[in-house]
Short mmCIF file of C-alpha atoms in Angstrom, two decimals:
data_model
loop_
_atom_site.label_atom_id
_atom_site.label_comp_id
_atom_site.label_asym_id
_atom_site.label_seq_id
_atom_site.Cartn_x
_atom_site.Cartn_y
_atom_site.Cartn_z
CA MET M 22 13.00 17.41 26.26
CA ALA M 23 12.86 19.82 29.23
CA GLY M 24 9.30 20.84 30.18
CA ASP M 25 5.97 19.60 29.47
CA LEU M 26 5.35 17.82 26.17
CA TYR M 27 2.25 18.62 24.35
CA LEU M 28 0.96 18.78 20.79
CA GLY M 29 0.51 21.99 18.99
CA TYR M 30 0.73 25.66 20.12
CA ARG M 31 -0.38 26.81 23.59
CA GLY M 32 -0.30 30.13 25.27
CA ASP M 33 2.56 32.44 23.86
CA ASP M 34 3.81 29.80 21.42
CA VAL M 35 2.31 31.54 18.45
CA ASN M 36 4.09 34.87 19.38
CA THR M 37 6.92 34.38 17.00
CA PRO M 38 7.48 35.99 13.65
CA TYR M 39 6.69 32.67 11.97
CA GLY M 40 3.85 31.65 14.39
CA LYS M 41 1.17 32.56 11.63
CA PHE M 42 2.39 29.51 9.77
CA PHE M 43 1.30 27.04 12.40
CA ASN M 44 -1.73 25.30 10.81
CA PRO M 45 -3.26 22.36 12.89
CA GLU M 46 -5.22 21.14 9.88
CA MET M 47 -3.30 18.72 7.54
CA ALA M 48 -4.29 17.77 4.07
CA SER M 49 -5.41 14.43 2.77
CA LEU M 50 -2.80 12.02 1.63
CA PRO M 51 -1.85 12.30 -2.11
CA GLU M 52 -3.43 9.56 -4.18
CA HIS M 53 -0.17 7.82 -4.90
CA VAL M 54 0.38 7.42 -1.07
CA VAL M 55 -3.09 6.08 -0.52
CA GLU M 56 -2.46 3.46 -3.28
CA ALA M 57 0.88 2.53 -1.62
CA LEU M 58 -1.05 1.91 1.53
CA GLU M 59 -3.76 -0.06 -0.19
CA HIS M 60 -1.13 -2.33 -1.72
CA GLY M 61 0.36 -2.93 1.68
CA PRO M 62 3.85 -4.63 2.34
CA GLN M 63 5.98 -5.23 -0.64
CA GLY M 64 8.55 -8.02 -1.39
CA GLY M 65 12.09 -7.16 -0.29
CA MET M 66 13.45 -7.38 -3.70
CA ALA M 67 11.09 -4.78 -4.90
CA LEU M 68 12.53 -2.27 -2.34
CA LEU M 69 15.66 -0.27 -2.49
CA ALA M 70 18.48 -2.06 -0.68
CA TYR M 71 20.49 0.10 1.83
CA GLU M 72 23.78 -0.83 -0.06
CA ASP M 73 22.26 0.94 -3.16
CA ALA M 74 21.32 4.11 -1.42
CA GLY M 75 23.49 6.07 -3.64
CA SER M 76 21.32 5.30 -6.61
CA MET M 77 18.89 7.83 -5.17
CA ALA M 78 20.96 10.47 -7.01
CA ASP M 79 20.26 8.60 -10.52
CA GLU M 80 17.78 10.05 -13.00
CA GLY M 81 14.41 8.54 -13.28
CA TYR M 82 12.39 6.53 -10.82
CA GLN M 83 12.90 3.24 -9.07
CA GLN M 84 10.73 0.10 -8.95
CA THR M 85 9.01 1.29 -5.68
CA GLU M 86 8.83 4.92 -5.32
CA ASN M 87 5.96 4.59 -2.84
CA GLY M 88 5.64 1.50 -0.59
CA TYR M 89 7.12 -0.38 2.36
CA GLY M 90 7.95 -3.84 3.40
CA VAL M 91 9.37 -5.92 6.12
CA LEU M 92 12.58 -7.80 4.96
CA GLU M 93 13.71 -11.20 5.77
CA ASP M 94 16.46 -9.73 7.99
CA GLY M 95 13.75 -8.33 10.32
CA SER M 96 14.42 -4.75 9.12
CA TYR M 97 11.85 -2.60 7.25
CA GLN M 98 12.14 -0.29 4.38
CA VAL M 99 9.85 2.66 3.58
CA SER M 100 9.69 4.79 0.36
CA VAL M 101 7.60 7.86 -0.47
CA ARG M 102 7.49 10.70 -2.95
CA THR M 103 6.30 14.21 -2.14
CA ASP M 104 5.49 16.58 -5.09
CA MET M 105 6.33 20.20 -4.21
CA PRO M 106 5.33 22.90 -6.62
CA GLY M 107 7.11 26.13 -6.17
CA VAL M 108 9.79 24.62 -3.84
CA THR M 109 13.53 24.43 -4.54
CA PRO M 110 15.99 21.86 -3.12
CA SER M 111 17.78 24.51 -1.25
CA MET M 112 14.67 25.52 0.62
CA TRP M 113 14.91 22.13 2.32
CA SER M 114 18.66 22.43 3.24
CA TRP M 115 17.64 25.79 4.80
CA TRP M 116 14.70 24.07 6.66
CA PHE M 117 16.70 21.16 8.08
CA GLY M 118 19.12 23.72 9.65
CA TRP M 119 16.62 26.32 10.66
CA HIS M 120 13.91 24.27 12.31
CA GLY M 121 16.07 22.20 14.84
CA SER M 122 16.71 24.90 17.38
CA ASP M 123 13.11 25.50 18.57
CA THR M 124 10.23 23.28 19.29
CA ARG M 125 7.84 25.83 17.90
CA ARG M 126 9.51 25.59 14.46
CA TYR M 127 9.62 21.87 14.53
CA LYS M 128 5.79 21.84 15.29
CA LEU M 129 5.17 23.69 12.08
CA TRP M 130 6.10 20.53 10.19
CA HIS M 131 3.70 18.01 11.65
CA PRO M 132 1.22 19.65 14.03
CA ARG M 133 -0.31 16.35 15.00
CA ALA M 134 2.78 14.35 15.89
CA HIS M 135 5.72 16.63 16.79
CA LEU M 136 6.39 17.33 20.41
CA SER M 137 9.98 18.59 21.03
CA ALA M 138 13.20 19.44 19.13
CA ALA M 139 16.58 20.65 20.14
CA TRP M 140 20.16 20.46 18.85
CA LYS M 141 22.32 18.40 21.13
CA ASP M 142 24.80 21.09 20.75
CA GLY M 143 23.46 24.61 21.15
CA ASP M 144 25.98 26.26 18.89
CA GLU M 145 24.53 28.03 16.01
CA ALA M 146 27.17 30.46 15.23
CA GLY M 147 28.20 30.95 11.66
CA ARG M 148 26.47 27.95 10.23
CA ARG M 149 24.76 28.30 6.76
CA GLY M 150 23.04 25.86 4.35
CA SER M 151 23.75 22.16 4.88
CA ASP M 152 26.65 22.97 7.34
CA ARG M 153 23.86 23.90 9.73
CA TYR M 154 22.75 20.21 10.17
CA VAL M 155 25.36 17.97 8.71
CA GLY M 156 27.40 16.60 11.52
CA ARG M 157 24.94 17.69 14.15
CA TRP M 158 22.52 15.79 16.31
CA SER M 159 18.81 16.74 16.38
CA LEU M 160 17.03 15.46 19.49
CA ILE M 161 13.36 15.03 18.78
CA THR M 162 10.35 13.66 20.45
CA GLU M 163 7.43 12.66 18.14
CA TYR M 164 4.77 10.22 17.33
CA ILE M 165 5.01 7.75 14.63
CA GLY M 166 1.45 6.35 14.49
CA SER M 167 0.59 5.88 18.35
CA ASN M 168 4.21 5.18 19.13
CA ARG M 169 5.94 8.00 20.90
CA LEU M 170 9.80 7.93 20.53
CA ASN M 171 12.71 9.95 21.71
CA GLY M 172 14.99 10.09 18.72
CA ALA M 173 18.50 11.24 17.97
CA ILE M 174 18.88 12.21 14.38
CA GLN M 175 22.52 12.38 13.34
CA PHE M 176 22.83 14.26 10.06
CA VAL M 177 25.70 12.97 7.90
CA ALA M 178 27.09 14.14 4.57
CA PRO M 179 25.45 12.83 1.34
CA GLY M 180 28.67 11.02 0.47
CA GLN M 181 28.28 8.76 3.51
CA LEU M 182 25.30 7.09 1.88
CA GLY M 183 26.92 7.24 -1.60
CA CYS M 184 25.20 10.32 -2.85
CA PRO M 185 27.02 13.17 -4.70
CA PRO M 186 27.58 16.55 -2.93
CA ASP M 187 24.60 18.87 -2.78
CA GLY M 188 23.94 21.33 -5.66
CA ASP M 189 21.39 23.76 -7.00
CA ASP M 190 19.40 20.94 -8.73
CA ALA M 191 19.59 18.31 -6.03
CA VAL M 192 20.10 17.88 -2.37
CA ALA M 193 20.25 14.73 -0.12
CA ILE M 194 19.48 15.08 3.43
CA CYS M 195 20.95 12.03 5.08
CA ALA M 196 20.99 10.69 8.63
CA ARG M 197 21.60 7.92 11.14
CA LEU M 198 18.54 7.53 13.14
CA GLY M 199 18.84 6.41 16.83
CA SER M 200 17.40 6.77 20.34
CA SER M 201 18.12 9.62 22.72
CA ASP M 202 17.34 7.36 25.62
CA GLY M 203 20.37 5.39 25.18
CA PRO M 204 23.43 4.97 22.89
CA VAL M 205 21.54 2.84 20.24
CA ASP M 206 21.17 3.52 16.58
CA VAL M 207 18.42 1.84 14.67
CA GLY M 208 18.32 2.96 11.05
CA TRP M 209 19.09 5.49 8.25
CA PHE M 210 17.15 7.81 5.98
CA ILE M 211 17.61 9.84 2.84
CA HIS M 212 15.33 12.56 1.84
CA HIS M 213 16.50 13.26 -1.83
CA VAL M 214 15.13 16.44 -3.17
CA ARG M 215 15.55 17.43 -6.92
CA SER M 216 14.23 20.06 -9.21
CA THR M 217 11.29 19.38 -11.42
CA PRO M 218 9.50 21.58 -14.03
CA GLU M 219 6.91 22.62 -11.36
CA GLY M 220 9.47 23.11 -8.44
CA ALA M 221 10.77 20.02 -6.65
CA GLU M 222 10.19 16.53 -5.61
CA MET M 223 11.34 14.73 -2.46
CA ARG M 224 12.03 10.98 -2.56
CA SER M 225 12.30 9.54 0.93
CA ARG M 226 13.87 6.34 1.92
CA PHE M 227 14.06 4.71 5.38
CA TRP M 228 15.94 1.57 6.55
CA MET M 229 15.00 0.62 10.03
CA GLY M 230 15.83 -2.21 12.45
CA GLY M 231 17.46 -5.50 11.64
CA PRO M 232 21.17 -5.12 10.76
CA HIS M 233 20.83 -1.35 11.20
CA ILE M 234 20.60 -1.73 14.91
CA ALA M 235 24.03 -0.90 16.66
CA VAL M 236 25.46 0.37 19.86
CA ARG M 237 26.53 3.98 19.02
CA LYS M 238 30.17 4.15 18.38
CA ALA M 239 30.61 0.43 19.02
CA PRO M 240 29.17 -1.05 15.96
CA ASP M 241 30.58 -4.57 16.66
CA VAL M 242 28.86 -5.01 20.11
CA ALA M 243 26.06 -7.47 19.89
CA SER M 244 22.80 -5.75 19.43
CA LYS M 245 20.85 -8.12 21.65
CA ALA M 246 21.33 -6.19 24.95
CA VAL M 247 20.20 -2.97 23.44
CA ARG M 248 17.23 -4.29 21.54
CA PRO M 249 14.63 -2.99 24.14
CA ILE M 250 15.92 0.58 23.65
CA ALA M 251 15.90 0.10 19.89
CA GLU M 252 12.35 -1.33 19.91
CA ARG M 253 11.12 1.85 21.70
CA VAL M 254 12.04 3.70 18.44
CA LEU M 255 11.27 0.98 15.94
CA GLY M 256 7.88 -0.12 17.16
CA ASN M 257 6.36 -3.19 15.47
CA PRO M 258 7.86 -3.70 12.19
CA GLU M 259 4.64 -4.54 10.34
CA THR M 260 2.75 -1.63 11.64
CA ASN M 261 5.46 0.98 12.02
CA ALA M 262 6.61 0.69 8.52
CA ARG M 263 3.11 1.70 7.43
CA ASN M 264 2.85 4.40 9.96
CA LEU M 265 6.31 5.83 9.18
CA LEU M 266 5.10 6.07 5.42
CA VAL M 267 1.85 8.00 6.48
CA HIS M 268 3.90 10.28 8.96
CA CYS M 269 6.51 11.16 6.29
CA ALA M 270 3.94 11.89 3.68
CA GLN M 271 1.92 14.06 5.89
CA GLU M 272 4.80 16.23 7.25
CA MET M 273 6.50 16.73 3.92
CA ASN M 274 3.31 17.60 2.12
CA HIS M 275 2.28 19.84 4.97
CA LEU M 276 5.34 21.72 5.14
CA ALA M 277 5.73 21.92 1.31
CA GLY M 278 2.57 23.99 1.24
CA PHE M 279 4.03 26.89 3.00
CA LEU M 280 7.81 26.28 2.68
CA PRO M 281 8.29 28.80 -0.19
CA GLU M 282 6.57 31.58 1.75
CA LEU M 283 8.50 30.67 4.97
CA TYR M 284 11.69 30.65 3.25
CA GLN M 285 11.06 34.05 1.64
CA ASN M 286 10.48 35.41 5.12
CA PHE M 287 13.10 33.70 7.11
CA GLY M 288 15.61 32.10 4.61
CA ASP M 289 18.24 34.63 5.45
CA GLU M 290 18.09 33.58 9.23
CA MET T 25 14.14 -23.00 -7.50
CA ALA T 26 17.44 -23.52 -9.18
CA GLY T 27 19.62 -20.30 -9.95
CA ASP T 28 19.33 -16.88 -8.61
CA LEU T 29 15.92 -15.51 -7.59
CA TYR T 30 15.19 -12.01 -8.68
CA LEU T 31 12.20 -9.83 -9.46
CA GLY T 32 11.26 -8.97 -13.06
CA TYR T 33 13.25 -9.52 -16.29
CA ARG T 34 17.15 -9.20 -16.56
CA GLY T 35 19.45 -9.67 -19.46
CA ASP T 36 18.16 -12.04 -22.19
CA ASP T 37 14.86 -12.82 -20.20
CA VAL T 38 12.85 -10.56 -22.65
CA ASN T 39 14.12 -12.46 -25.68
CA THR T 40 11.21 -14.80 -26.03
CA PRO T 41 8.28 -14.50 -28.50
CA TYR T 42 6.16 -13.31 -25.53
CA GLY T 43 8.64 -11.08 -23.83
CA LYS T 44 6.93 -7.87 -25.07
CA PHE T 45 4.11 -8.76 -22.75
CA PHE T 46 6.13 -8.19 -19.68
CA ASN T 47 5.03 -4.92 -18.08
CA PRO T 48 6.58 -3.93 -14.72
CA GLU T 49 3.91 -1.45 -14.12
CA MET T 50 0.72 -2.59 -12.44
CA ALA T 51 -2.57 -0.90 -12.51
CA SER T 52 -4.25 0.42 -9.30
CA LEU T 53 -6.63 -1.80 -7.49
CA PRO T 54 -10.36 -1.92 -8.60
CA GLU T 55 -12.66 0.04 -6.46
CA HIS T 56 -14.43 -3.01 -5.21
CA VAL T 57 -11.15 -4.40 -4.00
CA VAL T 58 -10.29 -1.18 -2.25
CA GLU T 59 -13.68 -1.22 -0.47
CA ALA T 60 -12.94 -4.84 0.64
CA LEU T 61 -9.70 -3.66 2.18
CA GLU T 62 -11.34 -0.76 3.78
CA HIS T 63 -13.86 -3.01 5.52
CA GLY T 64 -11.06 -5.29 6.67
CA PRO T 65 -11.65 -8.73 8.22
CA GLN T 66 -15.16 -10.12 8.05
CA GLY T 67 -17.16 -12.51 10.42
CA GLY T 68 -16.62 -16.14 9.61
CA MET T 69 -20.29 -16.70 8.91
CA ALA T 70 -20.19 -14.17 6.15
CA LEU T 71 -17.50 -15.95 4.24
CA LEU T 72 -17.84 -19.05 2.08
CA ALA T 73 -17.29 -22.34 4.16
CA TYR T 74 -14.78 -24.83 2.54
CA GLU T 75 -17.54 -27.49 2.71
CA ASP T 76 -19.62 -25.25 0.35
CA ALA T 77 -16.94 -24.68 -2.18
CA GLY T 78 -19.00 -26.40 -4.84
CA SER T 79 -21.64 -23.57 -4.72
CA MET T 80 -19.12 -21.47 -6.62
CA ALA T 81 -20.70 -22.97 -9.79
CA ASP T 82 -24.25 -21.59 -8.78
CA GLU T 83 -25.73 -18.64 -10.52
CA GLY T 84 -25.58 -15.26 -8.94
CA TYR T 85 -23.35 -13.92 -6.28
CA GLN T 86 -22.54 -14.89 -2.62
CA GLN T 87 -22.77 -12.87 0.49
CA THR T 88 -19.01 -11.90 0.39
CA GLU T 89 -17.65 -11.69 -3.16
CA ASN T 90 -14.76 -9.56 -2.10
CA GLY T 91 -13.44 -9.80 1.50
CA TYR T 92 -11.43 -11.81 3.95
CA GLY T 93 -11.53 -12.98 7.46
CA VAL T 94 -9.70 -14.99 10.10
CA LEU T 95 -11.86 -17.70 11.32
CA GLU T 96 -12.24 -19.10 14.89
CA ASP T 97 -10.43 -22.27 13.89
CA GLY T 98 -7.39 -20.17 13.08
CA SER T 99 -7.70 -20.56 9.26
CA TYR T 100 -8.31 -17.65 7.10
CA GLN T 101 -10.54 -17.09 4.01
CA VAL T 102 -10.03 -14.75 1.05
CA SER T 103 -12.53 -14.05 -1.73
CA VAL T 104 -12.14 -11.71 -4.58
CA ARG T 105 -13.68 -10.90 -8.05
CA THR T 106 -11.86 -9.95 -11.25
CA ASP T 107 -13.73 -8.47 -14.13
CA MET T 108 -12.27 -9.30 -17.45
CA PRO T 109 -13.69 -7.92 -20.58
CA GLY T 110 -12.71 -9.64 -23.79
CA VAL T 111 -11.61 -12.71 -21.72
CA THR T 112 -13.08 -16.27 -22.04
CA PRO T 113 -13.02 -18.97 -19.60
CA SER T 114 -11.01 -21.23 -21.84
CA MET T 115 -8.15 -18.68 -22.01
CA TRP T 116 -7.56 -19.28 -18.35
CA SER T 117 -7.50 -22.99 -18.81
CA TRP T 118 -4.81 -22.43 -21.29
CA TRP T 119 -2.86 -19.93 -19.14
CA PHE T 120 -2.69 -22.32 -16.09
CA GLY T 121 -1.21 -24.90 -18.22
CA TRP T 122 0.91 -22.82 -20.35
CA HIS T 123 2.64 -20.52 -17.81
CA GLY T 124 3.97 -23.16 -15.40
CA SER T 125 6.86 -24.43 -17.45
CA ASP T 126 8.93 -21.23 -17.53
CA THR T 127 9.81 -18.55 -14.86
CA ARG T 128 9.67 -15.89 -17.62
CA ARG T 129 5.95 -16.87 -18.38
CA TYR T 130 5.07 -16.77 -14.64
CA LYS T 131 6.62 -13.39 -14.28
CA LEU T 132 4.23 -11.86 -16.82
CA TRP T 133 1.52 -12.41 -14.24
CA HIS T 134 2.80 -10.46 -11.24
CA PRO T 135 5.98 -8.61 -12.16
CA ARG T 136 6.48 -7.22 -8.53
CA ALA T 137 6.04 -10.47 -6.66
CA HIS T 138 6.71 -13.65 -8.85
CA LEU T 139 10.14 -15.17 -8.61
CA SER T 140 10.20 -18.70 -10.03
CA ALA T 141 7.98 -21.36 -11.50
CA ALA T 142 8.48 -25.00 -12.68
CA TRP T 143 6.44 -28.18 -13.00
CA LYS T 144 7.56 -30.87 -10.60
CA ASP T 145 7.33 -33.19 -13.50
CA GLY T 146 8.85 -31.84 -16.70
CA ASP T 147 6.61 -33.82 -19.01
CA GLU T 148 4.72 -31.54 -21.32
CA ALA T 149 4.01 -34.18 -24.07
CA GLY T 150 0.45 -34.28 -25.48
CA ARG T 151 -1.34 -32.19 -22.85
CA ARG T 152 -4.03 -29.60 -23.85
CA GLY T 153 -6.55 -27.56 -21.95
CA SER T 154 -7.01 -28.40 -18.33
CA ASP T 155 -5.35 -31.74 -18.60
CA ARG T 156 -2.16 -29.67 -18.85
CA TYR T 157 -2.35 -28.59 -15.14
CA VAL T 158 -4.96 -30.89 -13.46
CA GLY T 159 -2.99 -33.64 -11.63
CA ARG T 160 0.36 -31.73 -11.92
CA TRP T 161 2.39 -29.83 -9.25
CA SER T 162 3.46 -26.48 -9.98
CA LEU T 163 6.49 -25.32 -7.72
CA ILE T 164 6.62 -21.71 -7.38
CA THR T 165 8.37 -19.04 -5.35
CA GLU T 166 6.68 -15.66 -4.86
CA TYR T 167 5.94 -12.84 -2.35
CA ILE T 168 2.64 -12.52 -0.65
CA GLY T 169 3.10 -9.11 0.89
CA SER T 170 6.61 -9.07 2.34
CA ASN T 171 6.50 -12.89 2.99
CA ARG T 172 8.41 -14.92 0.55
CA LEU T 173 7.24 -18.45 0.09
CA ASN T 174 8.19 -21.70 -1.72
CA GLY T 175 4.75 -23.15 -2.74
CA ALA T 176 3.62 -26.46 -4.22
CA ILE T 177 0.32 -26.00 -6.04
CA GLN T 178 -1.29 -29.30 -6.71
CA PHE T 179 -4.03 -28.83 -9.34
CA VAL T 180 -7.07 -31.05 -8.88
CA ALA T 181 -10.20 -31.63 -10.92
CA PRO T 182 -13.17 -29.27 -10.27
CA GLY T 183 -15.20 -32.25 -8.79
CA GLN T 184 -12.87 -32.61 -6.00
CA LEU T 185 -14.12 -29.34 -4.57
CA GLY T 186 -17.76 -30.11 -5.70
CA CYS T 187 -17.73 -28.16 -8.83
CA PRO T 188 -19.05 -29.52 -12.15
CA PRO T 189 -16.57 -30.34 -15.06
CA ASP T 190 -15.47 -27.37 -17.07
CA GLY T 191 -17.33 -26.19 -20.06
CA ASP T 192 -17.21 -23.40 -22.55
CA ASP T 193 -19.22 -21.03 -20.20
CA ALA T 194 -17.35 -21.78 -16.89
CA VAL T 195 -14.22 -23.28 -15.75
CA ALA T 196 -12.95 -23.98 -12.16
CA ILE T 197 -9.18 -23.94 -11.52
CA CYS T 198 -8.99 -25.88 -8.10
CA ALA T 199 -5.80 -26.74 -6.12
CA ARG T 200 -4.46 -27.91 -2.94
CA LEU T 201 -1.80 -25.46 -1.71
CA GLY T 202 1.36 -26.62 0.17
CA SER T 203 4.93 -26.06 0.90
CA SER T 204 7.82 -27.03 -1.45
CA ASP T 205 10.19 -26.97 1.52
CA GLY T 206 8.59 -29.99 3.10
CA PRO T 207 5.62 -32.59 2.79
CA VAL T 208 3.06 -30.13 4.28
CA ASP T 209 -0.25 -28.84 2.72
CA VAL T 210 -1.85 -25.71 3.97
CA GLY T 211 -4.82 -24.72 1.95
CA TRP T 212 -7.19 -24.81 -0.98
CA PHE T 213 -8.19 -22.46 -3.74
CA ILE T 214 -10.62 -22.05 -6.52
CA HIS T 215 -10.63 -19.66 -9.29
CA HIS T 216 -14.00 -19.89 -10.70
CA VAL T 217 -14.15 -18.18 -14.15
CA ARG T 218 -17.55 -17.73 -15.92
CA SER T 219 -18.79 -15.92 -19.10
CA THR T 220 -20.38 -12.51 -18.69
CA PRO T 221 -21.80 -10.25 -21.47
CA GLU T 222 -18.51 -8.36 -21.61
CA GLY T 223 -16.28 -11.34 -21.49
CA ALA T 224 -15.80 -13.25 -18.21
CA GLU T 225 -15.42 -12.73 -14.46
CA MET T 226 -13.11 -14.63 -12.13
CA ARG T 227 -14.31 -15.32 -8.62
CA SER T 228 -11.50 -16.53 -6.41
CA ARG T 229 -11.68 -18.28 -2.94
CA PHE T 230 -8.87 -19.27 -0.69
CA TRP T 231 -9.06 -21.32 2.58
CA MET T 232 -5.72 -21.22 4.42
CA GLY T 233 -4.23 -22.63 7.60
CA GLY T 234 -6.17 -24.08 10.53
CA PRO T 235 -7.85 -27.50 9.63
CA HIS T 236 -6.41 -27.23 6.11
CA ILE T 237 -2.83 -27.90 7.49
CA ALA T 238 -1.80 -31.57 6.96
CA VAL T 239 1.19 -33.76 6.45
CA ARG T 240 1.03 -34.59 2.72
CA LYS T 241 -0.38 -37.91 1.99
CA ALA T 242 -0.88 -38.59 5.61
CA PRO T 243 -3.77 -36.52 6.62
CA ASP T 244 -4.21 -38.00 10.07
CA VAL T 245 -0.88 -37.16 11.43
CA ALA T 246 -0.95 -34.35 13.83
CA SER T 247 -0.17 -31.03 12.38
CA LYS T 248 1.69 -29.58 15.19
CA ALA T 249 5.22 -30.87 14.14
CA VAL T 250 4.81 -29.40 10.67
CA ARG T 251 3.64 -26.16 11.84
CA PRO T 252 6.87 -24.20 11.24
CA ILE T 253 7.02 -25.28 7.61
CA ALA T 254 3.26 -24.51 7.15
CA GLU T 255 3.80 -20.98 8.73
CA ARG T 256 6.45 -20.14 6.20
CA VAL T 257 3.74 -20.38 3.50
CA LEU T 258 0.89 -19.01 5.65
CA GLY T 259 2.52 -16.10 7.26
CA ASN T 260 0.57 -14.20 9.98
CA PRO T 261 -3.11 -14.89 9.41
CA GLU T 262 -4.29 -11.32 10.30
CA THR T 263 -2.00 -9.69 7.73
CA ASN T 264 -1.58 -12.54 5.19
CA ALA T 265 -5.31 -12.68 4.45
CA ARG T 266 -5.22 -9.07 3.53
CA ASN T 267 -1.98 -9.41 1.49
CA LEU T 268 -3.28 -12.44 -0.37
CA LEU T 269 -6.48 -10.51 -1.41
CA VAL T 270 -4.29 -7.75 -2.76
CA HIS T 271 -1.89 -10.16 -4.42
CA CYS T 272 -4.71 -12.10 -6.21
CA ALA T 273 -6.40 -8.94 -7.24
CA GLN T 274 -3.17 -7.48 -8.67
CA GLU T 275 -2.09 -10.57 -10.72
CA MET T 276 -5.51 -11.43 -12.06
CA ASN T 277 -6.23 -7.89 -13.14
CA HIS T 278 -2.77 -7.44 -14.54
CA LEU T 279 -2.84 -10.57 -16.68
CA ALA T 280 -6.50 -10.10 -17.79
CA GLY T 281 -5.34 -6.88 -19.32
CA PHE T 282 -3.34 -8.67 -21.99
CA LEU T 283 -4.66 -12.34 -21.90
CA PRO T 284 -6.71 -12.06 -24.95
CA GLU T 285 -3.76 -10.98 -27.06
CA LEU T 286 -1.44 -13.42 -25.45
CA TYR T 287 -3.97 -16.22 -26.03
CA GLN T 288 -4.32 -15.12 -29.65
CA ASN T 289 -0.58 -15.36 -30.18
CA PHE T 290 0.26 -18.52 -28.11
CA GLY T 291 -3.00 -20.22 -27.50
CA ASP T 292 -2.07 -23.18 -29.76
CA GLU T 293 1.16 -23.78 -27.93
#
């Protein structure tokens, strides 16, 4: 988070081998995302429970592939699908490792919302594939809607959320989501990417707030004291769930549009 | 409300003569509903006043046929139209009597939000047409948006809201809406169904909260003490009005899609 935060590229930012992929214009939302927004919040029982996260690896689709809701425990859940012709699951493993070391890479993903990214450790030596992000902390600053947050994304192995190990046909990018302002975690996410005849589809799931708020590395400590820090990341449940759905749909669709070409050029980095 | 609450059909639920009509997939919202959502809350004077409910029986259309708003007295009003080719008004009279005795029937209507339905009295003997629901209490559990509520729907004769008696060309399904958690009423609704050249159209109106909150059978008791119970049904006015519009549009369009066939098979029950 050192230095000025600003949206998009300035000055010399574009002077990288990948700078030409920065595109400030983002496409319209896919129709299935627009419909999910029209429908608004869903009943908790229509949404995937955190305890069933591992079912993301099952074949077929779930009751709510696109939608969000505020649950009775105060948490909120968000689900959204991204269709990605020409993309493979392994491109996303590469992306999650490759982007995190440089704000200019991170900004390719969501030019209207991403401000800063850095690994908590600076050590890039010898890492490849999912080993490049699993077990590491990505410290990011971004907007979700109008809410600016300083997040700590702690990537975990798929098995921690009940998913099988990554393979050629499917990968599960899983993480604990927290604040980088204090030792507070607030949620979990999975981006499950699997092959389709046209390329791949990403099915994203977020569980935020409520019972997912915990003092980092002290899960039994009461969450009340840390709630103000948590709320800086979580925002207002009723609006942030919606905004998170939009944000995720935007960034995943945007990147998917040039990920194959990006991977072709930099996939061996 | 006895037994486990869950969305959709499980186990033997489908093993009824009408089980084949359960369809978990709901259609997109009609364009006129999407436009109403885009416009968002309307000024109170553009919405039908509760005192003018009887004008639903007039020919033509009103200033707001599709829309919602939060009024200055804290109540909210919701209006929505459902076009129903091949449907007749009397099919709806039959539906409102037929569905209420079995959760599996109730779930046909909104497979993503309906959880439970039972008549407060169990007496079905000799009832036909609107006599099967007018004067009775339907106890239901359902989601409106993410808000799960236990409702008591007390059907009343059309005349109580100023509408003429039902006929072949038009019926008015009218009810006082309350909580089943306590003796608190919170609103009113009309579903006015009239014939069109293509079949029928339903024009729904809800008046919720504000001056419509009352202790049941003690209308002059101050509403303050019962407000927590009322709010469990009402939710947040700003979001629940919108969510109620979506919910009503979804369930009425969904059922209208197979109501003629359902009526053909079970209309004499």
